[in-house]
């Protein structure tokens, strides 16, 4: 059976809706280029945080602690380093700025301060994810057939966007990916290796269309499947361009 790449998604800002791409570039040092470049932090965190600062010292916003982020989509242009923020389903940006300048980052941070409110918990600021949380050089992948099986147990449709994975596959058998640990694959111009399971987190409880929690997916996974694996994590061994429709093929040297 042919296994193909059904969708490519990157999240320029951690916690916001994904930017859907027809093609993208994978890098051994960066994973999916442009994915989770930025995060939102409350409090006195600056725009760039020292690597030595422990993650516990900053409050990073994501869907587990701020489901309203699901109302927004971030789009990032690599060439101009311009970030756009849009309300889900709309094409007119609510905010737009070049984030390679302090002024641009300040404008984006001010938008989130107005959008989220509640300044008692500290004003949200746009920060570099790598500086705050360390490098992320892997990509995430889900098997749409496995998600169909989860829907069977949940007795409801589940948007794949809940799982916040970079790559969606179609054509594989349900749960086939659970046997892939350590396997190497060629996808388009890249070579990847499965290195870890992708576990379901509390972010998946948020309906990406409604921006509300409507299910306890980690609990359902534990009760229905005795595990919480919803996909796999892969490291990029050889960088290259991928596009929708590419075949996932075993890689042998």
mmCIF file of C-alpha atoms in Angstrom:
data_model
loop_
_atom_site.group_PDB
_atom_site.id
_atom_site.type_symbol
_atom_site.label_atom_id
_atom_site.label_comp_id
_atom_site.label_asym_id
_atom_site.label_seq_id
_atom_site.Cartn_x
_atom_site.Cartn_y
_atom_site.Cartn_z
ATOM 1 C CA UNK A 1 0.000 0.000 0.000
ATOM 2 C CA UNK A 2 1.278 3.455 -0.919
ATOM 3 C CA UNK A 3 1.768 5.817 2.021
ATOM 4 C CA UNK A 4 1.673 9.478 1.050
ATOM 5 C CA UNK A 5 1.998 12.849 2.694
ATOM 6 C CA UNK A 6 -1.493 14.328 3.021
ATOM 7 C CA UNK A 7 -0.650 17.619 4.736
ATOM 8 C CA UNK A 8 2.236 19.765 5.966
ATOM 9 C CA UNK A 9 1.661 22.065 8.925
ATOM 10 C CA UNK A 10 3.950 24.435 10.739
ATOM 11 C CA UNK A 11 3.205 26.512 13.814
ATOM 12 C CA UNK A 12 5.177 29.779 13.642
ATOM 13 C CA UNK A 13 3.950 30.578 17.174
ATOM 14 C CA UNK A 14 3.611 27.788 19.707
ATOM 15 C CA UNK A 15 -0.053 27.297 20.643
ATOM 16 C CA UNK A 16 -1.637 29.002 17.637
ATOM 17 C CA UNK A 17 -3.283 27.297 14.681
ATOM 18 C CA UNK A 18 -0.975 25.899 12.054
ATOM 19 C CA UNK A 19 0.028 27.429 8.765
ATOM 20 C CA UNK A 20 -0.828 24.895 6.063
ATOM 21 C CA UNK A 21 1.895 24.474 3.434
ATOM 22 C CA UNK A 22 1.965 22.741 0.064
ATOM 23 C CA UNK A 23 5.718 22.269 0.360
ATOM 24 C CA UNK A 24 8.404 22.894 2.956
ATOM 25 C CA UNK A 25 12.073 22.370 3.683
ATOM 26 C CA UNK A 26 13.390 20.035 6.362
ATOM 27 C CA UNK A 27 16.740 20.623 8.052
ATOM 28 C CA UNK A 28 18.839 18.372 10.336
ATOM 29 C CA UNK A 29 19.394 21.292 12.714
ATOM 30 C CA UNK A 30 15.953 22.939 12.573
ATOM 31 C CA UNK A 31 13.469 20.206 11.704
ATOM 32 C CA UNK A 32 10.630 21.815 9.752
ATOM 33 C CA UNK A 33 11.929 25.264 8.839
ATOM 34 C CA UNK A 34 9.838 27.970 10.498
ATOM 35 C CA UNK A 35 8.033 25.668 12.924
ATOM 36 C CA UNK A 36 7.560 26.981 16.482
ATOM 37 C CA UNK A 37 9.946 29.837 15.908
ATOM 38 C CA UNK A 38 8.235 31.888 18.581
ATOM 39 C CA UNK A 39 6.425 31.409 21.868
ATOM 40 C CA UNK A 40 4.303 33.639 24.061
ATOM 41 C CA UNK A 41 5.463 34.190 27.631
ATOM 42 C CA UNK A 42 3.735 36.025 30.443
ATOM 43 C CA UNK A 43 5.542 38.100 33.003
ATOM 44 C CA UNK A 44 8.820 39.923 32.786
ATOM 45 C CA UNK A 45 10.369 37.655 30.172
ATOM 46 C CA UNK A 46 12.171 39.624 27.463
ATOM 47 C CA UNK A 47 12.048 39.069 23.748
ATOM 48 C CA UNK A 48 15.156 36.920 23.921
ATOM 49 C CA UNK A 49 15.861 34.803 26.970
ATOM 50 C CA UNK A 50 19.237 33.333 27.959
ATOM 51 C CA UNK A 51 19.642 29.630 27.391
ATOM 52 C CA UNK A 52 20.711 29.218 31.007
ATOM 53 C CA UNK A 53 17.287 30.254 32.307
ATOM 54 C CA UNK A 54 15.356 27.127 33.358
ATOM 55 C CA UNK A 55 11.977 26.607 31.622
ATOM 56 C CA UNK A 56 10.252 26.698 35.026
ATOM 57 C CA UNK A 57 11.324 30.336 35.398
ATOM 58 C CA UNK A 58 9.065 31.492 32.554
ATOM 59 C CA UNK A 59 5.364 31.009 31.880
ATOM 60 C CA UNK A 60 4.880 29.820 28.303
ATOM 61 C CA UNK A 61 1.361 30.058 26.892
ATOM 62 C CA UNK A 62 -0.088 27.150 24.967
ATOM 63 C CA UNK A 63 -3.459 25.463 24.497
ATOM 64 C CA UNK A 64 -3.178 23.611 27.797
ATOM 65 C CA UNK A 65 -3.318 26.868 29.743
ATOM 66 C CA UNK A 66 -4.889 29.276 27.227
ATOM 67 C CA UNK A 67 -7.390 27.713 24.823
ATOM 68 C CA UNK A 68 -8.272 31.106 23.298
ATOM 69 C CA UNK A 69 -5.074 30.841 21.252
ATOM 70 C CA UNK A 70 -6.923 28.336 19.049
ATOM 71 C CA UNK A 71 -8.953 31.250 17.664
ATOM 72 C CA UNK A 72 -5.862 32.608 15.934
ATOM 73 C CA UNK A 73 -3.705 31.456 13.048
ATOM 74 C CA UNK A 74 -0.116 32.585 12.532
ATOM 75 C CA UNK A 75 1.479 32.855 9.100
ATOM 76 C CA UNK A 76 5.156 33.517 8.653
ATOM 77 C CA UNK A 77 7.034 34.564 5.540
ATOM 78 C CA UNK A 78 10.592 33.285 5.659
ATOM 79 C CA UNK A 79 12.042 35.810 3.213
ATOM 80 C CA UNK A 80 10.650 39.007 4.737
ATOM 81 C CA UNK A 81 10.445 37.638 8.308
ATOM 82 C CA UNK A 82 6.912 39.003 8.448
ATOM 83 C CA UNK A 83 4.410 37.502 10.866
ATOM 84 C CA UNK A 84 0.667 37.730 10.242
ATOM 85 C CA UNK A 85 -2.043 36.970 12.811
ATOM 86 C CA UNK A 86 -5.481 36.058 11.517
ATOM 87 C CA UNK A 87 -8.753 35.001 13.058
ATOM 88 C CA UNK A 88 -9.561 31.429 12.076
ATOM 89 C CA UNK A 89 -11.304 31.222 8.719
ATOM 90 C CA UNK A 90 -10.518 34.801 7.708
ATOM 91 C CA UNK A 91 -7.920 36.158 5.296
ATOM 92 C CA UNK A 92 -7.606 39.734 6.530
ATOM 93 C CA UNK A 93 -4.779 39.985 9.082
ATOM 94 C CA UNK A 94 -5.604 41.299 12.529
ATOM 95 C CA UNK A 95 -1.951 42.196 13.009
ATOM 96 C CA UNK A 96 1.144 42.121 10.850
ATOM 97 C CA UNK A 97 4.755 43.052 11.526
ATOM 98 C CA UNK A 98 8.345 42.192 10.732
ATOM 99 C CA UNK A 99 9.594 40.258 13.717
ATOM 100 C CA UNK A 100 13.277 40.834 13.002
ATOM 101 C CA UNK A 101 12.911 44.291 14.559
ATOM 102 C CA UNK A 102 12.168 45.285 18.190
ATOM 103 C CA UNK A 103 9.299 47.494 16.989
ATOM 104 C CA UNK A 104 7.706 44.640 15.071
ATOM 105 C CA UNK A 105 7.902 42.298 18.036
ATOM 106 C CA UNK A 106 6.491 44.983 20.281
ATOM 107 C CA UNK A 107 3.508 45.399 17.955
ATOM 108 C CA UNK A 108 2.803 41.648 17.972
ATOM 109 C CA UNK A 109 3.181 41.493 21.757
ATOM 110 C CA UNK A 110 0.761 44.403 22.168
ATOM 111 C CA UNK A 111 -1.796 42.612 20.000
ATOM 112 C CA UNK A 112 -1.698 39.589 22.290
ATOM 113 C CA UNK A 113 -1.902 41.807 25.368
ATOM 114 C CA UNK A 114 -5.136 43.274 23.985
ATOM 115 C CA UNK A 115 -6.461 39.931 22.761
ATOM 116 C CA UNK A 116 -5.855 37.967 25.965
ATOM 117 C CA UNK A 117 -6.250 40.733 28.542
ATOM 118 C CA UNK A 118 -5.894 39.857 32.253
ATOM 119 C CA UNK A 119 -2.717 41.836 32.808
ATOM 120 C CA UNK A 120 -2.693 40.716 36.448
ATOM 121 C CA UNK A 121 -0.919 37.561 35.285
ATOM 122 C CA UNK A 122 1.626 39.579 33.347
ATOM 123 C CA UNK A 123 1.609 40.882 29.801
ATOM 124 C CA UNK A 124 2.253 38.308 27.065
ATOM 125 C CA UNK A 125 5.404 38.849 25.043
ATOM 126 C CA UNK A 126 6.673 37.285 21.872
ATOM 127 C CA UNK A 127 9.933 35.458 22.515
ATOM 128 C CA UNK A 128 12.284 33.216 20.559
ATOM 129 C CA UNK A 129 11.350 29.600 21.310
ATOM 130 C CA UNK A 130 14.900 28.333 20.943
ATOM 131 C CA UNK A 131 16.243 30.836 23.450
ATOM 132 C CA UNK A 132 13.506 30.053 25.961
ATOM 133 C CA UNK A 133 12.996 26.316 25.522
ATOM 134 C CA UNK A 134 16.102 25.097 23.734
ATOM 135 C CA UNK A 135 16.488 23.839 20.154
ATOM 136 C CA UNK A 136 13.805 21.711 18.531
ATOM 137 C CA UNK A 137 15.211 19.788 15.603
ATOM 138 C CA UNK A 138 12.560 17.092 15.175
ATOM 139 C CA UNK A 139 9.278 16.868 13.286
ATOM 140 C CA UNK A 140 6.043 15.206 14.330
ATOM 141 C CA UNK A 141 3.927 12.859 12.255
ATOM 142 C CA UNK A 142 0.458 11.328 12.607
ATOM 143 C CA UNK A 143 -1.254 8.518 10.736
ATOM 144 C CA UNK A 144 -4.788 9.535 9.718
ATOM 145 C CA UNK A 145 -5.911 5.895 9.822
ATOM 146 C CA UNK A 146 -4.953 5.684 13.500
ATOM 147 C CA UNK A 147 -6.917 8.847 14.209
ATOM 148 C CA UNK A 148 -9.945 7.225 12.562
ATOM 149 C CA UNK A 149 -9.638 4.402 15.079
ATOM 150 C CA UNK A 150 -9.502 6.928 17.922
ATOM 151 C CA UNK A 151 -12.702 8.481 16.509
ATOM 152 C CA UNK A 152 -14.333 5.062 16.694
ATOM 153 C CA UNK A 153 -13.629 4.850 20.422
ATOM 154 C CA UNK A 154 -14.446 8.514 21.045
ATOM 155 C CA UNK A 155 -17.682 8.250 19.024
ATOM 156 C CA UNK A 156 -17.077 11.653 17.505
ATOM 157 C CA UNK A 157 -15.139 13.267 14.687
ATOM 158 C CA UNK A 158 -11.732 14.582 15.670
ATOM 159 C CA UNK A 159 -9.969 17.253 13.661
ATOM 160 C CA UNK A 160 -6.380 16.085 12.999
ATOM 161 C CA UNK A 161 -5.281 19.637 13.825
ATOM 162 C CA UNK A 162 -5.934 18.798 17.494
ATOM 163 C CA UNK A 163 -2.745 16.767 17.550
ATOM 164 C CA UNK A 164 -0.633 19.674 16.276
ATOM 165 C CA UNK A 165 1.557 17.414 14.143
ATOM 166 C CA UNK A 166 3.710 18.703 11.297
ATOM 167 C CA UNK A 167 3.050 15.841 8.883
ATOM 168 C CA UNK A 168 -0.160 13.893 8.225
ATOM 169 C CA UNK A 169 0.060 10.553 6.438
ATOM 170 C CA UNK A 170 -2.610 8.638 4.540
ATOM 171 C CA UNK A 171 -2.514 5.125 3.114
ATOM 172 C CA UNK A 172 -0.929 3.401 6.139
ATOM 173 C CA UNK A 173 -2.650 0.791 8.274
ATOM 174 C CA UNK A 174 -4.034 2.000 11.593
ATOM 175 C CA UNK A 175 -1.320 2.030 14.278
ATOM 176 C CA UNK A 176 1.331 0.850 11.823
ATOM 177 C CA UNK A 177 3.507 3.731 12.988
ATOM 178 C CA UNK A 178 3.844 2.182 16.451
ATOM 179 C CA UNK A 179 6.206 -0.373 14.887
ATOM 180 C CA UNK A 180 8.453 2.201 13.247
ATOM 181 C CA UNK A 181 10.768 3.157 16.084
ATOM 182 C CA UNK A 182 14.317 3.371 14.743
ATOM 183 C CA UNK A 183 13.204 2.988 11.115
ATOM 184 C CA UNK A 184 14.518 5.304 8.415
ATOM 185 C CA UNK A 185 12.392 6.718 5.616
ATOM 186 C CA UNK A 186 12.788 8.853 2.548
ATOM 187 C CA UNK A 187 10.160 11.543 2.108
ATOM 188 C CA UNK A 188 10.603 13.767 -0.921
ATOM 189 C CA UNK A 189 14.167 15.063 -0.800
ATOM 190 C CA UNK A 190 14.680 14.317 2.903
ATOM 191 C CA UNK A 191 15.685 11.278 4.937
ATOM 192 C CA UNK A 192 14.149 10.893 8.395
ATOM 193 C CA UNK A 193 14.461 8.477 11.293
ATOM 194 C CA UNK A 194 11.738 7.691 13.817
ATOM 195 C CA UNK A 195 13.227 8.354 17.250
ATOM 196 C CA UNK A 196 10.339 8.543 19.739
ATOM 197 C CA UNK A 197 6.581 8.181 20.099
ATOM 198 C CA UNK A 198 4.409 11.296 19.898
ATOM 199 C CA UNK A 199 2.315 11.344 23.054
ATOM 200 C CA UNK A 200 -1.129 12.912 23.330
ATOM 201 C CA UNK A 201 -1.074 16.039 25.513
ATOM 202 C CA UNK A 202 -3.726 18.207 27.083
ATOM 203 C CA UNK A 203 -3.574 20.545 24.080
ATOM 204 C CA UNK A 204 -5.511 17.919 22.125
ATOM 205 C CA UNK A 205 -8.505 18.466 24.419
ATOM 206 C CA UNK A 206 -9.150 21.802 22.713
ATOM 207 C CA UNK A 207 -11.448 21.766 19.689
ATOM 208 C CA UNK A 208 -9.469 23.816 17.137
ATOM 209 C CA UNK A 209 -12.647 25.073 15.485
ATOM 210 C CA UNK A 210 -14.447 26.168 18.640
ATOM 211 C CA UNK A 211 -11.404 27.061 20.792
ATOM 212 C CA UNK A 212 -13.019 25.166 23.678
ATOM 213 C CA UNK A 213 -12.205 21.968 25.543
ATOM 214 C CA UNK A 214 -14.708 19.281 24.603
ATOM 215 C CA UNK A 215 -12.929 15.983 25.366
ATOM 216 C CA UNK A 216 -10.260 14.478 27.589
ATOM 217 C CA UNK A 217 -8.264 12.809 24.851
ATOM 218 C CA UNK A 218 -5.279 11.590 26.948
ATOM 219 C CA UNK A 219 -7.720 9.843 29.317
ATOM 220 C CA UNK A 220 -9.678 8.338 26.425
ATOM 221 C CA UNK A 221 -6.439 7.027 24.916
ATOM 222 C CA UNK A 222 -5.365 5.423 28.170
ATOM 223 C CA UNK A 223 -8.758 3.771 28.720
ATOM 224 C CA UNK A 224 -9.400 2.748 25.124
ATOM 225 C CA UNK A 225 -5.915 1.830 23.921
ATOM 226 C CA UNK A 226 -3.760 1.467 27.045
ATOM 227 C CA UNK A 227 -1.331 4.056 25.657
ATOM 228 C CA UNK A 228 -1.247 7.732 24.673
ATOM 229 C CA UNK A 229 0.731 7.489 21.458
ATOM 230 C CA UNK A 230 -0.869 9.457 18.630
ATOM 231 C CA UNK A 231 2.081 9.530 16.232
ATOM 232 C CA UNK A 232 5.858 9.573 16.067
ATOM 233 C CA UNK A 233 8.726 12.025 16.323
ATOM 234 C CA UNK A 234 11.402 11.987 13.647
ATOM 235 C CA UNK A 235 14.841 13.498 13.329
ATOM 236 C CA UNK A 236 16.023 14.757 9.958
ATOM 237 C CA UNK A 237 19.103 12.852 8.818
ATOM 238 C CA UNK A 238 19.318 14.508 5.400
ATOM 239 C CA UNK A 239 17.635 17.818 4.706
ATOM 240 C CA UNK A 240 15.556 18.481 1.638
ATOM 241 C CA UNK A 241 12.262 19.732 0.275
ATOM 242 C CA UNK A 242 9.015 17.853 0.805
ATOM 243 C CA UNK A 243 5.580 18.445 -0.684
ATOM 244 C CA UNK A 244 2.060 17.140 -0.375
ATOM 245 C CA UNK A 245 1.672 13.851 -2.228
ATOM 246 C CA UNK A 246 5.241 12.682 -1.599
ATOM 247 C CA UNK A 247 5.551 8.966 -0.867
ATOM 248 C CA UNK A 248 6.979 7.732 2.422
ATOM 249 C CA UNK A 249 9.419 4.970 1.519
ATOM 250 C CA UNK A 250 11.822 2.852 3.573
ATOM 251 C CA UNK A 251 15.352 4.165 3.237
ATOM 252 C CA UNK A 252 18.254 1.807 2.722
ATOM 253 C CA UNK A 253 21.769 2.918 1.944
#
